[in-house]
Coordinates of C-alpha atoms and ligand atoms in Angstrom, one line a residue:
M27 CA 42.9 55.6 85.0
S28 CA 42.2 51.9 84.8
K29 CA 41.6 50.5 81.4
K30 CA 38.6 48.3 80.7
R31 CA 39.6 45.3 78.6
V32 CA 37.3 44.1 75.9
D33 CA 37.8 41.9 72.8
S34 CA 36.2 44.4 70.4
L35 CA 35.4 48.1 70.6
V36 CA 32.8 49.3 68.1
V37 CA 32.0 52.9 67.5
G38 CA 28.4 53.7 66.6
A39 CA 25.0 52.0 67.3
G40 CA 23.3 52.3 63.9
F41 CA 22.6 49.5 61.5
S42 CA 26.3 48.6 61.3
G43 CA 27.3 48.8 65.0
M44 CA 24.2 46.9 66.2
Y45 CA 24.8 44.0 63.8
M46 CA 28.6 44.0 64.5
L47 CA 27.8 43.7 68.2
L48 CA 25.4 40.9 67.7
R49 CA 27.7 38.9 65.4
M50 CA 30.8 39.2 67.6
R51 CA 28.9 38.6 70.8
N52 CA 27.2 35.5 69.4
R53 CA 30.6 33.9 69.0
G54 CA 31.7 34.7 72.5
L55 CA 33.6 37.9 72.2
N56 CA 33.3 40.6 74.8
V57 CA 32.1 43.6 72.8
Q58 CA 31.6 47.3 73.8
V59 CA 29.8 49.7 71.6
I60 CA 30.2 53.5 72.1
E61 CA 27.4 55.7 70.8
A62 CA 27.0 59.5 70.9
G63 CA 23.2 59.5 70.9
T64 CA 20.9 58.6 73.7
D65 CA 19.5 55.6 71.9
V66 CA 20.3 53.3 69.0
G67 CA 19.5 54.2 65.3
G68 CA 22.6 56.1 64.0
T69 CA 21.5 58.0 60.9
W70 CA 17.9 57.4 61.7
Y71 CA 18.3 58.7 65.3
W72 CA 19.8 62.0 64.1
N73 CA 17.9 62.6 60.9
R74 CA 14.4 63.5 62.2
Y75 CA 13.7 66.4 59.8
P76 CA 10.2 66.7 58.4
G77 CA 9.8 64.4 55.5
A78 CA 12.8 62.2 56.3
R79 CA 12.2 59.0 54.5
C80 CA 14.3 56.2 53.0
D81 CA 14.6 55.8 49.3
V82 CA 15.1 52.0 49.3
Y83 CA 12.0 49.7 49.7
S84 CA 11.2 49.2 53.4
V85 CA 11.3 45.4 52.9
E86 CA 14.8 45.6 51.7
Y87 CA 16.1 48.4 54.0
C88 CA 16.1 46.0 56.9
Y89 CA 18.3 43.2 58.2
S90 CA 18.1 39.9 56.4
F91 CA 20.1 37.8 59.0
S92 CA 17.0 36.7 60.9
K93 CA 14.0 35.2 59.1
E94 CA 11.9 35.7 62.3
L95 CA 12.8 39.4 62.5
Q96 CA 12.3 39.8 58.8
E97 CA 8.7 38.6 59.0
E98 CA 7.6 40.0 62.4
Y99 CA 8.1 43.7 61.7
K100 CA 5.2 45.0 59.7
W101 CA 6.3 47.9 57.5
P102 CA 3.4 50.3 56.9
E103 CA 4.8 52.0 53.7
R104 CA 6.7 51.1 50.6
Y105 CA 9.4 53.6 51.5
S106 CA 9.7 54.0 55.3
A107 CA 9.5 57.3 57.1
Q108 CA 12.2 57.9 59.7
P109 CA 10.1 57.2 62.7
D110 CA 9.3 53.7 61.4
I111 CA 13.0 52.9 60.8
L112 CA 14.0 54.1 64.2
K113 CA 11.1 52.1 65.8
Y114 CA 12.4 49.0 63.9
L115 CA 16.0 49.5 65.1
K116 CA 14.8 49.9 68.7
H117 CA 12.8 46.7 68.2
V118 CA 16.0 45.0 67.0
A119 CA 17.9 46.3 70.0
D120 CA 15.3 45.0 72.4
K121 CA 14.8 41.6 70.6
F122 CA 18.5 40.8 70.8
D123 CA 19.2 42.6 74.1
L124 CA 21.8 44.8 72.6
K125 CA 21.7 47.9 74.8
K126 CA 23.4 46.2 77.7
D127 CA 26.7 46.4 75.7
I128 CA 26.2 50.0 74.4
Q129 CA 27.4 53.0 76.2
F130 CA 25.3 55.9 75.1
E131 CA 25.9 59.7 75.2
T132 CA 29.6 59.1 74.7
K133 CA 32.0 60.0 72.0
V134 CA 35.2 58.3 71.1
T135 CA 38.0 60.8 71.0
D136 CA 41.2 58.8 70.5
A137 CA 42.2 55.3 69.4
I138 CA 45.9 54.5 69.7
Y139 CA 47.5 51.3 68.6
D140 CA 50.2 49.8 70.7
E141 CA 52.7 47.7 68.6
N142 CA 54.0 45.9 71.6
T143 CA 50.7 44.7 73.0
E144 CA 48.9 44.7 69.6
L145 CA 46.0 46.3 71.4
W146 CA 44.0 49.5 70.7
T147 CA 43.6 52.0 73.5
V148 CA 40.4 53.8 73.0
K149 CA 39.5 57.0 75.0
T150 CA 36.1 58.7 75.3
N151 CA 35.0 62.2 76.1
T152 CA 33.5 60.8 79.4
G153 CA 37.0 59.8 80.6
D154 CA 36.6 56.1 80.0
V155 CA 39.5 54.2 78.6
Y156 CA 39.2 50.8 76.9
E157 CA 41.7 48.4 75.6
A158 CA 40.6 46.2 72.7
R159 CA 42.1 43.7 70.2
Y160 CA 39.6 44.8 67.5
F161 CA 38.6 48.4 66.8
V162 CA 35.6 48.9 64.5
M163 CA 34.5 52.2 63.2
A164 CA 30.8 51.7 62.4
T165 CA 30.2 55.4 62.2
G166 CA 28.2 55.7 58.9
C167 CA 28.9 57.4 55.7
L168 CA 26.7 60.5 56.1
S169 CA 26.8 61.2 59.8
V170 CA 28.8 64.4 60.2
P171 CA 26.4 67.3 59.2
R172 CA 28.1 70.2 57.4
T173 CA 26.9 73.7 57.8
P174 CA 28.8 76.3 55.7
K175 CA 30.4 79.0 57.8
F176 CA 28.2 81.9 56.8
K177 CA 29.3 85.2 58.2
G178 CA 27.1 86.5 61.1
M179 CA 25.4 83.1 61.6
E180 CA 25.5 83.4 65.4
S181 CA 23.7 86.8 65.2
F182 CA 20.5 85.2 63.7
Q183 CA 17.7 85.6 66.3
G184 CA 15.3 83.1 64.9
E185 CA 15.3 79.3 65.0
L186 CA 18.2 77.6 63.2
Y187 CA 18.3 73.9 62.3
H188 CA 20.4 71.4 60.3
T189 CA 18.4 68.6 58.8
G190 CA 21.0 66.1 59.9
K191 CA 20.9 67.2 63.5
W192 CA 17.2 67.9 63.9
P193 CA 16.0 68.5 67.5
H194 CA 14.1 65.9 69.4
H195 CA 11.4 68.3 70.4
E196 CA 8.4 69.2 68.1
V197 CA 9.3 71.9 65.6
S198 CA 6.3 74.0 64.5
F199 CA 6.4 75.9 61.2
E200 CA 3.0 77.4 61.8
G201 CA 2.8 81.1 60.9
K202 CA 6.6 81.2 60.3
R203 CA 8.7 82.5 57.5
V204 CA 11.1 79.7 56.8
G205 CA 14.3 79.9 54.7
V206 CA 15.6 76.5 53.5
I207 CA 19.2 76.4 52.2
G208 CA 20.0 73.4 50.1
T209 CA 18.1 71.3 47.5
G210 CA 19.8 67.9 47.8
S211 CA 17.9 64.8 49.0
S212 CA 17.3 66.3 52.4
G213 CA 16.0 69.6 51.2
I214 CA 13.9 68.0 48.5
Q215 CA 12.2 65.8 51.1
A216 CA 11.8 68.5 53.7
I217 CA 10.5 71.4 51.6
P218 CA 7.1 70.0 50.6
V219 CA 6.4 69.1 54.3
I220 CA 7.5 72.4 55.7
A221 CA 5.4 74.2 53.1
E222 CA 2.2 72.5 54.3
T223 CA 2.1 74.6 57.5
A224 CA 4.6 77.4 57.2
K225 CA 3.5 80.9 56.5
H226 CA 6.1 81.2 53.8
V227 CA 9.0 79.1 52.6
S228 CA 11.8 80.6 50.6
V229 CA 14.0 77.9 49.1
L230 CA 17.6 79.2 48.6
Q231 CA 18.8 77.1 45.8
R232 CA 22.4 77.1 44.4
D233 CA 22.3 74.1 42.1
P234 CA 19.0 72.4 41.1
N235 CA 19.0 68.6 41.3
F236 CA 17.4 65.7 39.4
T237 CA 14.5 64.2 41.3
I238 CA 11.7 61.8 40.5
P239 CA 8.5 61.0 42.3
A240 CA 9.1 58.2 44.8
G241 CA 5.7 56.7 44.3
N242 CA 5.4 56.0 48.0
H243 CA 2.2 54.2 49.2
N244 CA 0.9 52.2 52.1
I245 CA 1.5 48.5 51.9
D246 CA -0.8 45.8 53.2
D247 CA -0.6 42.3 54.5
A248 CA -1.1 40.8 51.1
Y249 CA 2.0 42.7 49.8
L250 CA 4.1 41.6 52.8
Q251 CA 2.9 37.9 52.5
D252 CA 4.0 38.0 48.8
I253 CA 7.4 39.4 49.8
Y254 CA 7.8 36.7 52.5
K255 CA 7.3 34.0 49.9
R256 CA 10.0 35.6 47.7
Y257 CA 12.4 36.9 50.4
D258 CA 15.1 34.3 49.9
E259 CA 15.3 35.1 46.2
I260 CA 15.1 38.9 46.8
R261 CA 17.9 38.8 49.4
Y262 CA 20.1 36.5 47.2
N263 CA 19.7 39.0 44.4
A264 CA 20.5 41.9 46.7
R265 CA 23.8 40.3 47.8
T266 CA 24.9 39.3 44.3
N267 CA 23.7 42.1 42.0
Y268 CA 25.2 45.6 41.5
T269 CA 22.8 47.7 43.6
G270 CA 22.1 45.7 46.8
V271 CA 18.4 46.0 46.0
G272 CA 17.0 42.6 45.2
M273 CA 13.9 43.9 43.5
S274 CA 15.8 46.2 41.2
D275 CA 15.0 46.1 37.5
N276 CA 17.6 45.2 34.9
G277 CA 16.7 48.1 32.6
T278 CA 16.5 47.8 28.8
G279 CA 20.1 46.8 28.5
K280 CA 20.4 49.2 25.6
S281 CA 21.6 52.6 24.7
I282 CA 19.0 55.3 25.0
K283 CA 20.0 56.3 21.5
D284 CA 18.6 53.0 20.2
Y285 CA 15.2 54.4 20.8
S286 CA 13.4 57.3 19.3
R287 CA 12.9 60.3 21.5
E288 CA 9.3 59.4 22.1
E289 CA 10.1 55.8 22.9
A290 CA 12.8 56.8 25.3
F291 CA 10.6 59.4 27.0
K292 CA 7.8 56.7 27.4
I293 CA 10.3 54.2 29.0
M294 CA 11.4 56.9 31.4
E295 CA 7.9 58.0 32.2
E296 CA 6.8 54.5 32.9
S297 CA 9.7 53.9 35.2
L298 CA 8.8 56.9 37.5
G299 CA 7.7 55.5 40.8
R300 CA 10.0 52.6 40.5
G301 CA 12.8 54.3 42.5
F302 CA 16.5 54.0 41.5
A303 CA 15.5 51.6 38.6
F304 CA 15.6 54.9 36.7
N305 CA 19.4 54.9 36.9
T306 CA 19.8 51.6 35.1
L307 CA 17.2 52.1 32.4
F308 CA 19.8 52.6 29.7
T309 CA 23.4 51.6 29.4
D310 CA 25.0 54.9 28.5
I311 CA 23.4 57.7 30.5
G312 CA 26.2 57.6 33.0
Y313 CA 28.9 58.7 30.6
D314 CA 27.7 59.7 27.1
K315 CA 26.9 63.3 26.6
E316 CA 24.3 62.8 23.9
A317 CA 22.5 60.2 26.0
D318 CA 22.7 62.5 28.9
Q319 CA 21.1 65.3 27.0
I320 CA 18.0 63.1 26.1
V321 CA 17.5 62.4 29.8
R322 CA 18.0 66.0 30.7
E323 CA 15.3 67.0 28.2
F324 CA 12.9 64.4 29.7
F325 CA 13.3 66.1 33.1
F326 CA 13.0 69.6 31.6
E327 CA 9.7 68.6 30.0
M328 CA 8.5 67.0 33.3
I329 CA 9.3 70.2 35.2
D330 CA 7.6 72.4 32.6
K331 CA 4.5 70.2 32.8
I332 CA 4.3 70.4 36.7
V333 CA 5.5 73.9 37.5
N334 CA 3.1 76.7 36.6
D335 CA 5.5 79.7 36.7
P336 CA 7.9 79.5 33.7
K337 CA 10.7 81.5 35.5
T338 CA 10.6 79.1 38.5
A339 CA 10.5 76.1 36.2
A340 CA 13.6 77.4 34.4
L341 CA 15.4 77.7 37.7
L342 CA 14.5 74.2 38.7
K343 CA 16.1 72.7 35.6
P344 CA 19.4 71.1 36.6
R345 CA 22.5 72.4 34.8
T346 CA 24.6 69.3 35.5
H347 CA 24.7 65.9 33.8
F348 CA 21.9 63.6 35.0
A349 CA 24.4 61.2 36.5
D350 CA 26.7 63.8 38.1
R351 CA 25.0 63.4 41.4
R352 CA 22.8 61.0 43.3
L353 CA 19.2 61.0 42.0
C354 CA 16.7 62.2 44.6
L355 CA 13.3 60.7 45.2
D356 CA 10.5 63.0 46.3
T357 CA 6.9 63.4 47.1
N358 CA 5.3 66.5 45.4
Y359 CA 8.6 68.4 45.2
F360 CA 8.1 70.3 41.9
A361 CA 4.4 70.8 42.6
T362 CA 5.2 72.5 45.9
Y363 CA 6.5 75.5 43.8
N364 CA 2.9 76.1 42.7
R365 CA 1.9 77.0 46.2
D366 CA 1.4 80.7 47.0
N367 CA 3.5 80.3 50.1
V368 CA 6.6 79.0 48.4
S369 CA 9.2 80.9 46.5
L370 CA 12.5 79.9 44.9
V371 CA 15.5 82.1 45.4
D372 CA 18.4 81.6 43.0
V373 CA 21.5 81.9 45.2
S374 CA 23.8 80.8 42.5
D375 CA 23.3 84.1 40.7
D376 CA 22.9 86.1 43.9
P377 CA 24.9 84.3 46.6
I378 CA 24.4 84.3 50.3
V379 CA 26.7 87.0 51.8
E380 CA 25.7 86.8 55.5
F381 CA 23.2 85.9 58.2
T382 CA 21.7 88.9 59.9
P383 CA 19.7 89.0 63.2
T384 CA 16.5 88.9 61.1
G385 CA 17.4 86.6 58.2
I386 CA 19.8 86.4 55.3
K387 CA 21.5 88.9 53.1
T388 CA 22.5 88.0 49.6
E389 CA 24.6 90.1 47.3
N390 CA 21.5 92.0 46.0
N391 CA 18.7 91.2 48.4
E392 CA 17.7 90.8 52.0
Y393 CA 15.3 88.2 53.3
E394 CA 13.5 88.1 56.7
F395 CA 13.0 84.7 58.3
D396 CA 11.7 83.3 61.6
M397 CA 13.5 80.1 61.0
I398 CA 16.4 78.9 58.8
V399 CA 16.8 75.2 57.9
C400 CA 20.2 74.2 56.6
A401 CA 19.8 71.2 54.4
T402 CA 23.5 71.6 53.5
G403 CA 24.7 68.0 53.6
Y404 CA 27.5 66.1 55.2
D405 CA 31.2 65.6 55.4
A406 CA 30.7 62.3 53.7
M407 CA 32.5 59.0 54.1
T408 CA 35.6 60.3 55.8
G409 CA 34.0 62.9 58.2
A410 CA 33.2 60.6 61.1
I411 CA 36.4 58.6 60.9
S412 CA 38.6 61.7 60.7
K413 CA 37.0 63.2 63.8
V414 CA 38.6 60.6 66.0
N415 CA 42.3 60.9 66.7
I416 CA 43.3 57.5 65.3
V417 CA 47.0 56.7 65.6
G418 CA 48.5 53.5 64.1
K419 CA 51.9 51.8 63.8
G420 CA 54.9 54.1 64.2
G421 CA 52.7 56.8 65.6
E422 CA 51.2 57.6 62.2
K423 CA 47.9 59.5 62.4
L424 CA 45.2 58.3 60.0
T425 CA 44.3 61.9 59.1
D426 CA 47.9 62.5 58.0
K427 CA 47.9 59.3 55.9
W428 CA 44.6 60.5 54.4
E429 CA 45.8 64.1 53.8
A430 CA 45.5 63.7 50.0
G431 CA 42.4 61.5 50.2
P432 CA 41.3 58.3 52.0
R433 CA 43.4 55.2 51.5
M434 CA 41.7 52.0 52.5
Y435 CA 42.0 48.4 51.3
L436 CA 38.5 47.3 50.2
G437 CA 37.1 50.2 52.2
L438 CA 37.6 47.9 55.2
M439 CA 41.1 48.4 56.6
S440 CA 44.0 50.8 56.2
H441 CA 47.7 49.8 56.0
G442 CA 49.5 50.7 59.2
F443 CA 46.3 50.4 61.4
P444 CA 46.2 46.7 62.2
N445 CA 43.0 45.1 63.5
M446 CA 41.1 48.3 62.8
F447 CA 38.1 47.9 60.6
A448 CA 35.6 50.4 59.0
I449 CA 32.1 49.3 58.1
T450 CA 31.3 50.7 54.6
G451 CA 34.5 52.9 54.6
P452 CA 35.8 54.8 51.6
G453 CA 36.7 52.4 48.8
S454 CA 33.6 50.2 49.4
P455 CA 30.3 50.2 47.4
S456 CA 28.3 51.5 50.4
V457 CA 26.6 54.7 49.4
L458 CA 26.2 53.6 45.8
T459 CA 24.1 50.6 47.0
N460 CA 21.4 49.7 49.4
M461 CA 23.3 50.5 52.6
V462 CA 21.8 47.7 54.6
S463 CA 22.9 45.0 52.1
S464 CA 26.4 46.5 52.1
I465 CA 26.5 46.8 55.9
E466 CA 25.5 43.1 56.3
Q467 CA 28.2 42.1 53.8
H468 CA 30.9 44.1 55.6
V469 CA 29.9 43.1 59.1
E470 CA 29.8 39.4 58.2
W471 CA 33.2 39.7 56.5
V472 CA 34.8 41.4 59.5
D473 CA 33.3 38.8 61.8
E474 CA 34.6 35.9 59.8
C475 CA 37.9 37.6 59.4
T476 CA 38.4 38.2 63.2
K477 CA 37.2 34.6 63.8
Y478 CA 39.9 33.4 61.4
L479 CA 42.5 35.5 63.4
D480 CA 41.3 34.1 66.7
D481 CA 41.2 30.5 65.4
N482 CA 44.7 30.8 64.0
N483 CA 46.4 32.7 66.8
I484 CA 47.0 35.6 64.5
T485 CA 47.3 38.6 66.7
A486 CA 47.5 41.4 64.1
L487 CA 46.2 41.8 60.6
N488 CA 47.4 44.6 58.4
P489 CA 46.7 45.0 54.7
K490 CA 49.8 45.0 52.5
L491 CA 50.6 48.5 51.3
E492 CA 51.0 47.4 47.7
E493 CA 47.5 45.8 47.8
E494 CA 46.0 48.9 49.3
D495 CA 47.6 51.0 46.6
K496 CA 46.3 48.7 43.9
W497 CA 42.8 48.9 45.3
V498 CA 42.7 52.7 45.7
E499 CA 43.9 53.0 42.1
H500 CA 41.3 50.5 40.9
V501 CA 38.5 52.4 42.7
T502 CA 39.6 55.6 40.9
E503 CA 40.2 54.0 37.5
I504 CA 36.8 52.3 37.1
A505 CA 35.0 55.4 38.0
K506 CA 37.1 57.7 35.8
P507 CA 35.0 57.6 32.6
L508 CA 31.8 58.3 34.4
F509 CA 30.1 61.7 35.0
I510 CA 29.7 60.8 38.7
A511 CA 33.4 60.9 39.2
Q512 CA 33.8 64.2 37.4
G513 CA 30.9 66.2 38.9
G514 CA 30.9 68.3 42.0
S515 CA 29.1 66.1 44.5
W516 CA 29.9 64.8 48.0
Y517 CA 31.0 61.5 46.5
L518 CA 34.1 63.4 45.6
G519 CA 34.3 65.6 48.7
A520 CA 33.6 68.6 46.5
N521 CA 31.0 70.0 49.0
V522 CA 33.6 70.5 51.7
P523 CA 36.0 73.4 51.1
G524 CA 39.6 72.1 51.2
K525 CA 38.7 68.4 51.2
P526 CA 40.7 66.5 48.6
R527 CA 38.8 65.6 45.5
V528 CA 38.8 61.9 45.4
F529 CA 36.0 59.7 44.2
M530 CA 35.4 57.7 47.4
P531 CA 33.0 54.9 46.9
Y532 CA 33.6 51.7 44.9
I533 CA 31.5 51.7 41.8
G534 CA 32.1 48.1 40.8
G535 CA 28.8 46.9 42.4
L536 CA 28.1 45.0 45.6
G537 CA 27.9 41.5 44.1
P538 CA 31.3 41.7 42.3
Y539 CA 32.8 43.4 45.3
S540 CA 31.6 40.7 47.7
K541 CA 33.1 38.1 45.4
I542 CA 36.5 39.8 45.7
C543 CA 36.2 40.0 49.5
D544 CA 35.2 36.3 49.7
E545 CA 38.1 35.2 47.4
I546 CA 40.5 37.1 49.7
A547 CA 39.1 35.4 52.8
N548 CA 39.2 32.0 51.1
S549 CA 42.9 32.5 50.2
G550 CA 43.6 32.8 53.9
Y551 CA 44.0 36.6 53.7
Q552 CA 47.0 36.4 51.4
T553 CA 46.9 40.2 50.7
F554 CA 47.5 41.0 54.4
E555 CA 50.5 40.9 56.6
K556 CA 50.0 38.8 59.7
E557 CA 51.6 38.6 63.1
Q558 CA 51.2 35.2 64.6
N559 CA 51.4 34.3 68.3
T560 CA 53.8 31.3 68.2
A561 CA 53.9 31.0 72.0
D562 CA 51.0 28.5 72.1
V563 CA 52.5 26.5 69.3
E564 CA 56.0 26.4 70.9
A565 CA 54.5 25.5 74.3
A566 CA 52.6 22.6 72.7
Ligands
NAP696 P1 23.7 67.3 49.7 O1 23.2 66.4 48.6 O2 25.1 67.5 49.8 O3 23.0 68.7 49.4 C1 23.4 69.9 50.1 C2 22.7 71.1 49.5 O4 23.1 72.2 50.2 C3 23.0 71.3 48.0 O5 21.8 71.7 47.4 C4 24.0 72.4 48.1 O6 24.1 73.2 47.0 C5 23.5 73.2 49.3 N1 24.5 74.1 49.8 C6 25.6 73.7 50.5 N2 26.3 74.8 50.8 C7 25.7 75.9 50.4 C8 25.9 77.3 50.4 N3 27.0 77.8 51.0 N4 25.0 78.1 49.8 C9 23.9 77.5 49.2 N5 23.6 76.2 49.2 C10 24.5 75.4 49.7 O7 23.1 66.9 51.1 P2 21.8 66.1 51.5 O8 20.6 66.7 50.8 O9 21.7 66.1 53.0 O10 22.0 64.7 50.9 C11 23.2 64.0 51.1 C12 23.0 62.5 50.9 O11 22.4 62.0 52.0 C13 22.1 62.2 49.8 O12 22.8 62.2 48.5 C14 21.7 60.8 50.1 O13 22.8 59.9 49.9 C15 21.6 60.9 51.6 N6 20.2 61.2 51.9 C16 19.3 60.2 51.6 C17 18.0 60.4 51.8 C18 17.0 59.3 51.5 O14 17.2 58.2 51.8 N7 16.0 59.6 50.9 C19 17.5 61.6 52.4 C20 18.4 62.6 52.7 C21 19.8 62.3 52.5 P3 25.1 72.8 45.8 O15 24.5 71.6 45.1 O16 25.1 74.0 44.9 O17 26.4 72.5 46.4

């Protein structure tokens, strides 16, 4: 089997892979992207479930690298629906002629590092073999859907879907009895839309989640023109602040306990519709139990006001701390439970035992469904990377190295795997920020880094083990006091049985993180081991 030689092999053609391709190609590298889907889009190619929508402002959930691109794509809504984001990414692919370097409908199976040649050999399920100096995993943080292994699942005779792997054909709910498992962001978005046409929707809820109204609305040209005038400032803020969202509020800068209950409730009420600004309203709701209780009570009151049936309202009240998990943004979620065709089934008290040919059996009940939708989440952050057989120096497998949890320096590279990069890998701010801001920061850092290697005849770059250890410890330490690092969310891998419980993203904020990355680059990558090709120097 002949190997195709490229400079850089990139896995994934979503926001990350597309930009990585463009950056490296623009400076003359020969880049090959491998993508499993039939088109570009990544997350937005696969996540086509009803109601799928971004929870970051459209004008910020898009690339900033091209002023022309930034101003030519007219976003119709404040928060984009999936079809609009996918259309945007296809537009980007066409505008920059990206598809000629993307091999679609192909999965990377193995990536093996050769210490002698300092090259990666990358194999695919289509039998192609590539040899590359740089190997970039641009595979996304939430790209491996997870369906619990329910007994008898294959016996179910109706339609069965996962939100993260929604079919490309039209799915009709008309006249159907639909069971939805899961009430995270995906379920909370899908349920109100499914309920509009289904005969009946039964929501099988284990843990209720905190959700606020997204406040989505159409945007017009006047709105966009105003953004264009302020874009530089918005983008600067996004790259230097904590959240990666340039238009995010600073909050009150005070403890919630500095306010009376009425005042605090008013502040929270007024912030509804301003997205994740809610998270930063007060300084102490992420770690202080009393502060947390005030926020919880605000939500309980909101749910009681919206939901007519007191029993359903009680079940919808989260039992966790507010900041244990990612806040969800919804459109009419709680009000959906006032519909006659929607019922809430508490599967925390009466767990799912098995699927049957006609539906689902719980410990004490049996439900008949024509369709079951699993909104059961993802094997987050490490799932896609671990699916590839990645073998580094000394024949070490990445999955073995990560047995007790992922170990990456800056979420970008892992010791023993030279010249392999991950875009928004574990240990980077990624999922705690606007993903597109984080992706651009990472891609640009990787591009500059590989340019530095090329310019200086450095053939292999490997993070020093002690630096990686320090970073992993730092990521854990700064999150430790916070509820988010103690709860049971996918941030910790807690949703995947057997997955080590490690808080995976870096909570120090995108701005401070970028500064650290820049300082390392400016120091000439002092925290890395470097192999230099001295042949050219000697010959000279
Ligand atoms: P998720 O937050 O992990 O939620 C999965 C849901 O499935 C939870 O309600 C979970 O219940 C339930 N579940 C899992 N196994 C179950 C079982 N055996 N029995 C009953 N219930 C079970 O997944 P997600 O909703 O797909 O969201 C994941 C992340 O994707 C989000 O946090 C967000 O970062 C991203 N996302 C973003 C958007 C957006 O931009 N708006 C939309 C969708 C997703 P428990 O809580 O009890 O485990």
